Amino acid sequence: PALPTLDLTEARRRRAEARWRYLRDTYVLWRRNRLMVLGTAIILGLLLVAALAPLLATHGPYEQVLGDRLRAPSAAYLFGTDGLGRDIFSRVVHGARVTLTIALLVAAISTPLGMLIGIVAGYLGGMVDEIMMRLADVFLAFPRLILAIAFAAALGPGVENAILAIAIAQWPSYARLARAETLNVKNNDYIQAMRVL
């Protein structure tokens, strides 16, 4: 007997309905988790502050008014001023852009690096696995912040070096996760069956 053929428009409608159901179910799960809602609101707030920094800042972030040094918070200076008379609120608002950029670049560097090391260690096993995981243990033995400060001091000043130092300090946790998943897949029955065949 001939296989039943599905109308192309019917198939598209079913795929669209399945996507809509998935999005709806995800939204319902998201709404039930109050911490996730709070975290999403904080992240969106940070992104909004970073995007609207020029509009929100009351003064220039580098503008110095030496006569207004070390002022307490007031209507003119919402967070007060620093030792050079710069508005702290404006500096914080503009600093959100730098902070988010650093966070994204660190994640973009450390995640693939850690995953690559973890997958290679888990797949090859043996001496390669031992060396890579002992190196990860050395990195994990120190607090990340202290390790990042040490790398930043060794690399020298600059935002690029700070990003690199933080990324170097964070790769071991991703490597451990990737190695565990690789070992899990590597030891599955279907992999063993393929080797036997």
PDB file of N, CA and C in Angstrom, residues 96-161:
ATOM      1  N   ALA A  96      27.849  50.294  33.339  1.00  0.00           N
ATOM      2  CA  ALA A  96      27.044  49.104  33.044  1.00  0.00           C
ATOM      3  C   ALA A  96      27.374  48.568  31.654  1.00  0.00           C
ATOM      4  N   ARG A  97      27.668  49.438  30.712  1.00  0.00           N
ATOM      5  CA  ARG A  97      28.023  48.996  29.360  1.00  0.00           C
ATOM      6  C   ARG A  97      29.320  48.191  29.375  1.00  0.00           C
ATOM      7  N   VAL A  98      30.319  48.711  30.079  1.00  0.00           N
ATOM      8  CA  VAL A  98      31.604  48.026  30.153  1.00  0.00           C
ATOM      9  C   VAL A  98      31.443  46.685  30.867  1.00  0.00           C
ATOM     10  N   THR A  99      30.678  46.670  31.954  1.00  0.00           N
ATOM     11  CA  THR A  99      30.477  45.447  32.720  1.00  0.00           C
ATOM     12  C   THR A  99      29.809  44.368  31.881  1.00  0.00           C
ATOM     13  N   LEU A 100      28.746  44.723  31.173  1.00  0.00           N
ATOM     14  CA  LEU A 100      28.048  43.744  30.337  1.00  0.00           C
ATOM     15  C   LEU A 100      28.921  43.252  29.186  1.00  0.00           C
ATOM     16  N   THR A 101      29.710  44.135  28.609  1.00  0.00           N
ATOM     17  CA  THR A 101      30.624  43.742  27.534  1.00  0.00           C
ATOM     18  C   THR A 101      31.652  42.738  28.043  1.00  0.00           C
ATOM     19  N   ILE A 102      32.218  43.025  29.226  1.00  0.00           N
ATOM     20  CA  ILE A 102      33.205  42.118  29.808  1.00  0.00           C
ATOM     21  C   ILE A 102      32.564  40.767  30.098  1.00  0.00           C
ATOM     22  N   ALA A 103      31.376  40.775  30.685  1.00  0.00           N
ATOM     23  CA  ALA A 103      30.699  39.512  31.028  1.00  0.00           C
ATOM     24  C   ALA A 103      30.422  38.675  29.780  1.00  0.00           C
ATOM     25  N   LEU A 104      29.953  39.301  28.711  1.00  0.00           N
ATOM     26  CA  LEU A 104      29.669  38.564  27.476  1.00  0.00           C
ATOM     27  C   LEU A 104      30.934  38.013  26.827  1.00  0.00           C
ATOM     28  N   LEU A 105      31.995  38.809  26.823  1.00  0.00           N
ATOM     29  CA  LEU A 105      33.244  38.350  26.210  1.00  0.00           C
ATOM     30  C   LEU A 105      33.892  37.233  27.023  1.00  0.00           C
ATOM     31  N   VAL A 106      33.816  37.333  28.355  1.00  0.00           N
ATOM     32  CA  VAL A 106      34.360  36.260  29.199  1.00  0.00           C
ATOM     33  C   VAL A 106      33.606  34.959  28.935  1.00  0.00           C
ATOM     34  N   ALA A 107      32.277  35.039  28.857  1.00  0.00           N
ATOM     35  CA  ALA A 107      31.481  33.840  28.572  1.00  0.00           C
ATOM     36  C   ALA A 107      31.794  33.296  27.175  1.00  0.00           C
ATOM     37  N   ALA A 108      32.002  34.192  26.215  1.00  0.00           N
ATOM     38  CA  ALA A 108      32.285  33.764  24.842  1.00  0.00           C
ATOM     39  C   ALA A 108      33.661  33.123  24.709  1.00  0.00           C
ATOM     40  N   ILE A 109      34.583  33.447  25.615  1.00  0.00           N
ATOM     41  CA  ILE A 109      35.921  32.853  25.554  1.00  0.00           C
ATOM     42  C   ILE A 109      36.004  31.598  26.423  1.00  0.00           C
ATOM     43  N   SER A 110      35.561  31.703  27.673  1.00  0.00           N
ATOM     44  CA  SER A 110      35.779  30.597  28.617  1.00  0.00           C
ATOM     45  C   SER A 110      34.882  29.389  28.339  1.00  0.00           C
ATOM     46  N   THR A 111      33.665  29.603  27.871  1.00  0.00           N
ATOM     47  CA  THR A 111      32.767  28.472  27.623  1.00  0.00           C
ATOM     48  C   THR A 111      33.277  27.560  26.512  1.00  0.00           C
ATOM     49  N   PRO A 112      33.573  28.064  25.312  1.00  0.00           N
ATOM     50  CA  PRO A 112      34.095  27.157  24.275  1.00  0.00           C
ATOM     51  C   PRO A 112      35.445  26.542  24.642  1.00  0.00           C
ATOM     52  N   LEU A 113      36.302  27.322  25.318  1.00  0.00           N
ATOM     53  CA  LEU A 113      37.605  26.795  25.710  1.00  0.00           C
ATOM     54  C   LEU A 113      37.444  25.638  26.696  1.00  0.00           C
ATOM     55  N   GLY A 114      36.621  25.836  27.720  1.00  0.00           N
ATOM     56  CA  GLY A 114      36.387  24.784  28.699  1.00  0.00           C
ATOM     57  C   GLY A 114      35.708  23.571  28.097  1.00  0.00           C
ATOM     58  N   MET A 115      34.738  23.810  27.219  1.00  0.00           N
ATOM     59  CA  MET A 115      34.056  22.680  26.577  1.00  0.00           C
ATOM     60  C   MET A 115      35.007  21.891  25.691  1.00  0.00           C
ATOM     61  N   LEU A 116      35.850  22.571  24.951  1.00  0.00           N
ATOM     62  CA  LEU A 116      36.805  21.883  24.085  1.00  0.00           C
ATOM     63  C   LEU A 116      37.764  21.027  24.912  1.00  0.00           C
ATOM     64  N   ILE A 117      38.301  21.589  25.972  1.00  0.00           N
ATOM     65  CA  ILE A 117      39.232  20.846  26.821  1.00  0.00           C
ATOM     66  C   ILE A 117      38.523  19.653  27.457  1.00  0.00           C
ATOM     67  N   GLY A 118      37.300  19.860  27.960  1.00  0.00           N
ATOM     68  CA  GLY A 118      36.555  18.778  28.593  1.00  0.00           C
ATOM     69  C   GLY A 118      36.195  17.664  27.625  1.00  0.00           C
ATOM     70  N   ILE A 119      35.777  18.016  26.425  1.00  0.00           N
ATOM     71  CA  ILE A 119      35.408  17.000  25.425  1.00  0.00           C
ATOM     72  C   ILE A 119      36.634  16.205  24.988  1.00  0.00           C
ATOM     73  N   VAL A 120      37.741  16.897  24.750  1.00  0.00           N
ATOM     74  CA  VAL A 120      38.972  16.199  24.351  1.00  0.00           C
ATOM     75  C   VAL A 120      39.435  15.273  25.466  1.00  0.00           C
ATOM     76  N   ALA A 121      39.407  15.757  26.714  1.00  0.00           N
ATOM     77  CA  ALA A 121      39.842  14.935  27.846  1.00  0.00           C
ATOM     78  C   ALA A 121      38.941  13.722  28.017  1.00  0.00           C
ATOM     79  N   GLY A 122      37.643  13.898  27.918  1.00  0.00           N
ATOM     80  CA  GLY A 122      36.721  12.786  28.083  1.00  0.00           C
ATOM     81  C   GLY A 122      36.781  11.797  26.942  1.00  0.00           C
ATOM     82  N   TYR A 123      36.971  12.283  25.729  1.00  0.00           N
ATOM     83  CA  TYR A 123      36.989  11.399  24.563  1.00  0.00           C
ATOM     84  C   TYR A 123      38.282  10.593  24.484  1.00  0.00           C
ATOM     85  N   LEU A 124      39.418  11.271  24.661  1.00  0.00           N
ATOM     86  CA  LEU A 124      40.703  10.574  24.533  1.00  0.00           C
ATOM     87  C   LEU A 124      41.014   9.722  25.758  1.00  0.00           C
ATOM     88  N   GLY A 125      40.656  10.239  26.946  1.00  0.00           N
ATOM     89  CA  GLY A 125      40.905   9.488  28.173  1.00  0.00           C
ATOM     90  C   GLY A 125      42.388   9.309  28.429  1.00  0.00           C
ATOM     91  N   GLY A 126      42.727   8.365  29.312  1.00  0.00           N
ATOM     92  CA  GLY A 126      44.120   8.024  29.592  1.00  0.00           C
ATOM     93  C   GLY A 126      44.930   9.178  30.129  1.00  0.00           C
ATOM     94  N   MET A 127      46.151   9.296  29.614  1.00  0.00           N
ATOM     95  CA  MET A 127      47.093  10.307  30.098  1.00  0.00           C
ATOM     96  C   MET A 127      46.626  11.724  29.769  1.00  0.00           C
ATOM     97  N   VAL A 128      46.020  11.913  28.602  1.00  0.00           N
ATOM     98  CA  VAL A 128      45.513  13.239  28.226  1.00  0.00           C
ATOM     99  C   VAL A 128      44.458  13.702  29.217  1.00  0.00           C
ATOM    100  N   ASP A 129      43.551  12.817  29.572  1.00  0.00           N
ATOM    101  CA  ASP A 129      42.500  13.133  30.539  1.00  0.00           C
ATOM    102  C   ASP A 129      43.114  13.479  31.891  1.00  0.00           C
ATOM    103  N   GLU A 130      44.067  12.671  32.332  1.00  0.00           N
ATOM    104  CA  GLU A 130      44.707  12.910  33.632  1.00  0.00           C
ATOM    105  C   GLU A 130      45.384  14.275  33.675  1.00  0.00           C
ATOM    106  N   ILE A 131      46.145  14.606  32.639  1.00  0.00           N
ATOM    107  CA  ILE A 131      46.878  15.880  32.616  1.00  0.00           C
ATOM    108  C   ILE A 131      45.911  17.052  32.602  1.00  0.00           C
ATOM    109  N   MET A 132      44.910  16.997  31.732  1.00  0.00           N
ATOM    110  CA  MET A 132      43.969  18.124  31.620  1.00  0.00           C
ATOM    111  C   MET A 132      43.138  18.305  32.890  1.00  0.00           C
ATOM    112  N   MET A 133      42.709  17.209  33.489  1.00  0.00           N
ATOM    113  CA  MET A 133      41.881  17.333  34.692  1.00  0.00           C
ATOM    114  C   MET A 133      42.711  17.721  35.915  1.00  0.00           C
ATOM    115  N   ARG A 134      43.982  17.322  35.975  1.00  0.00           N
ATOM    116  CA  ARG A 134      44.833  17.780  37.083  1.00  0.00           C
ATOM    117  C   ARG A 134      45.112  19.269  36.925  1.00  0.00           C
ATOM    118  N   LEU A 135      45.255  19.724  35.687  1.00  0.00           N
ATOM    119  CA  LEU A 135      45.415  21.167  35.449  1.00  0.00           C
ATOM    120  C   LEU A 135      44.160  21.920  35.877  1.00  0.00           C
ATOM    121  N   ALA A 136      42.997  21.350  35.558  1.00  0.00           N
ATOM    122  CA  ALA A 136      41.736  21.965  35.991  1.00  0.00           C
ATOM    123  C   ALA A 136      41.640  21.978  37.513  1.00  0.00           C
ATOM    124  N   ASP A 137      42.110  20.911  38.171  1.00  0.00           N
ATOM    125  CA  ASP A 137      42.100  20.868  39.638  1.00  0.00           C
ATOM    126  C   ASP A 137      42.969  21.961  40.239  1.00  0.00           C
ATOM    127  N   VAL A 138      44.111  22.223  39.608  1.00  0.00           N
ATOM    128  CA  VAL A 138      44.983  23.301  40.088  1.00  0.00           C
ATOM    129  C   VAL A 138      44.249  24.629  40.010  1.00  0.00           C
ATOM    130  N   PHE A 139      43.562  24.874  38.899  1.00  0.00           N
ATOM    131  CA  PHE A 139      42.814  26.122  38.744  1.00  0.00           C
ATOM    132  C   PHE A 139      41.662  26.204  39.743  1.00  0.00           C
ATOM    133  N   LEU A 140      40.992  25.072  39.980  1.00  0.00           N
ATOM    134  CA  LEU A 140      39.853  25.052  40.897  1.00  0.00           C
ATOM    135  C   LEU A 140      40.270  25.128  42.356  1.00  0.00           C
ATOM    136  N   ALA A 141      41.549  24.884  42.657  1.00  0.00           N
ATOM    137  CA  ALA A 141      42.024  24.923  44.041  1.00  0.00           C
ATOM    138  C   ALA A 141      42.063  26.342  44.588  1.00  0.00           C
ATOM    139  N   PHE A 142      42.121  27.324  43.713  1.00  0.00           N
ATOM    140  CA  PHE A 142      42.185  28.720  44.133  1.00  0.00           C
ATOM    141  C   PHE A 142      40.843  29.397  43.896  1.00  0.00           C
ATOM    142  N   PRO A 143      40.473  30.367  44.724  1.00  0.00           N
ATOM    143  CA  PRO A 143      39.257  31.136  44.427  1.00  0.00           C
ATOM    144  C   PRO A 143      39.395  31.853  43.080  1.00  0.00           C
ATOM    145  N   ARG A 144      38.317  31.875  42.320  1.00  0.00           N
ATOM    146  CA  ARG A 144      38.371  32.438  40.961  1.00  0.00           C
ATOM    147  C   ARG A 144      38.826  33.893  40.953  1.00  0.00           C
ATOM    148  N   LEU A 145      38.317  34.660  41.900  1.00  0.00           N
ATOM    149  CA  LEU A 145      38.654  36.088  41.917  1.00  0.00           C
ATOM    150  C   LEU A 145      40.146  36.290  42.170  1.00  0.00           C
ATOM    151  N   ILE A 146      40.705  35.549  43.127  1.00  0.00           N
ATOM    152  CA  ILE A 146      42.137  35.672  43.423  1.00  0.00           C
ATOM    153  C   ILE A 146      42.963  35.245  42.214  1.00  0.00           C
ATOM    154  N   LEU A 147      42.547  34.163  41.571  1.00  0.00           N
ATOM    155  CA  LEU A 147      43.255  33.675  40.389  1.00  0.00           C
ATOM    156  C   LEU A 147      43.168  34.690  39.246  1.00  0.00           C
ATOM    157  N   ALA A 148      41.997  35.281  39.055  1.00  0.00           N
ATOM    158  CA  ALA A 148      41.835  36.282  37.992  1.00  0.00           C
ATOM    159  C   ALA A 148      42.687  37.520  38.277  1.00  0.00           C
ATOM    160  N   ILE A 149      42.763  37.927  39.535  1.00  0.00           N
ATOM    161  CA  ILE A 149      43.605  39.079  39.894  1.00  0.00           C
ATOM    162  C   ILE A 149      45.069  38.762  39.629  1.00  0.00           C
ATOM    163  N   ALA A 150      45.493  37.536  39.959  1.00  0.00           N
ATOM    164  CA  ALA A 150      46.889  37.153  39.715  1.00  0.00           C
ATOM    165  C   ALA A 150      47.207  37.153  38.218  1.00  0.00           C
ATOM    166  N   PHE A 151      46.311  36.604  37.408  1.00  0.00           N
ATOM    167  CA  PHE A 151      46.532  36.603  35.957  1.00  0.00           C
ATOM    168  C   PHE A 151      46.520  38.027  35.397  1.00  0.00           C
ATOM    169  N   ALA A 152      45.610  38.855  35.893  1.00  0.00           N
ATOM    170  CA  ALA A 152      45.555  40.243  35.422  1.00  0.00           C
ATOM    171  C   ALA A 152      46.834  40.990  35.779  1.00  0.00           C
ATOM    172  N   ALA A 153      47.381  40.721  36.970  1.00  0.00           N
ATOM    173  CA  ALA A 153      48.640  41.360  37.353  1.00  0.00           C
ATOM    174  C   ALA A 153      49.782  40.886  36.465  1.00  0.00           C
ATOM    175  N   ALA A 154      49.762  39.597  36.099  1.00  0.00           N
ATOM    176  CA  ALA A 154      50.821  39.060  35.241  1.00  0.00           C
ATOM    177  C   ALA A 154      50.703  39.579  33.804  1.00  0.00           C
ATOM    178  N   LEU A 155      49.467  39.725  33.317  1.00  0.00           N
ATOM    179  CA  LEU A 155      49.269  40.159  31.937  1.00  0.00           C
ATOM    180  C   LEU A 155      49.450  41.664  31.758  1.00  0.00           C
ATOM    181  N   GLY A 156      49.202  42.439  32.808  1.00  0.00           N
ATOM    182  CA  GLY A 156      49.343  43.882  32.721  1.00  0.00           C
ATOM    183  C   GLY A 156      47.994  44.570  32.708  1.00  0.00           C
ATOM    184  N   PRO A 157      47.998  45.902  32.779  1.00  0.00           N
ATOM    185  CA  PRO A 157      46.737  46.647  32.845  1.00  0.00           C
ATOM    186  C   PRO A 157      45.996  46.650  31.512  1.00  0.00           C
ATOM    187  N   GLY A 158      44.704  46.913  31.587  1.00  0.00           N
ATOM    188  CA  GLY A 158      43.890  47.002  30.381  1.00  0.00           C
ATOM    189  C   GLY A 158      42.670  46.106  30.458  1.00  0.00           C
ATOM    190  N   VAL A 159      41.602  46.539  29.805  1.00  0.00           N
ATOM    191  CA  VAL A 159      40.354  45.781  29.822  1.00  0.00           C
ATOM    192  C   VAL A 159      40.521  44.443  29.103  1.00  0.00           C
ATOM    193  N   GLU A 160      41.257  44.433  28.002  1.00  0.00           N
ATOM    194  CA  GLU A 160      41.460  43.190  27.253  1.00  0.00           C
ATOM    195  C   GLU A 160      42.154  42.135  28.119  1.00  0.00           C
ATOM    196  N   ASN A 161      43.175  42.562  28.864  1.00  0.00           N
ATOM    197  CA  ASN A 161      43.881  41.627  29.736  1.00  0.00           C
ATOM    198  C   ASN A 161      42.998  41.171  30.895  1.00  0.00           C
TER     199      ASN A 161
END
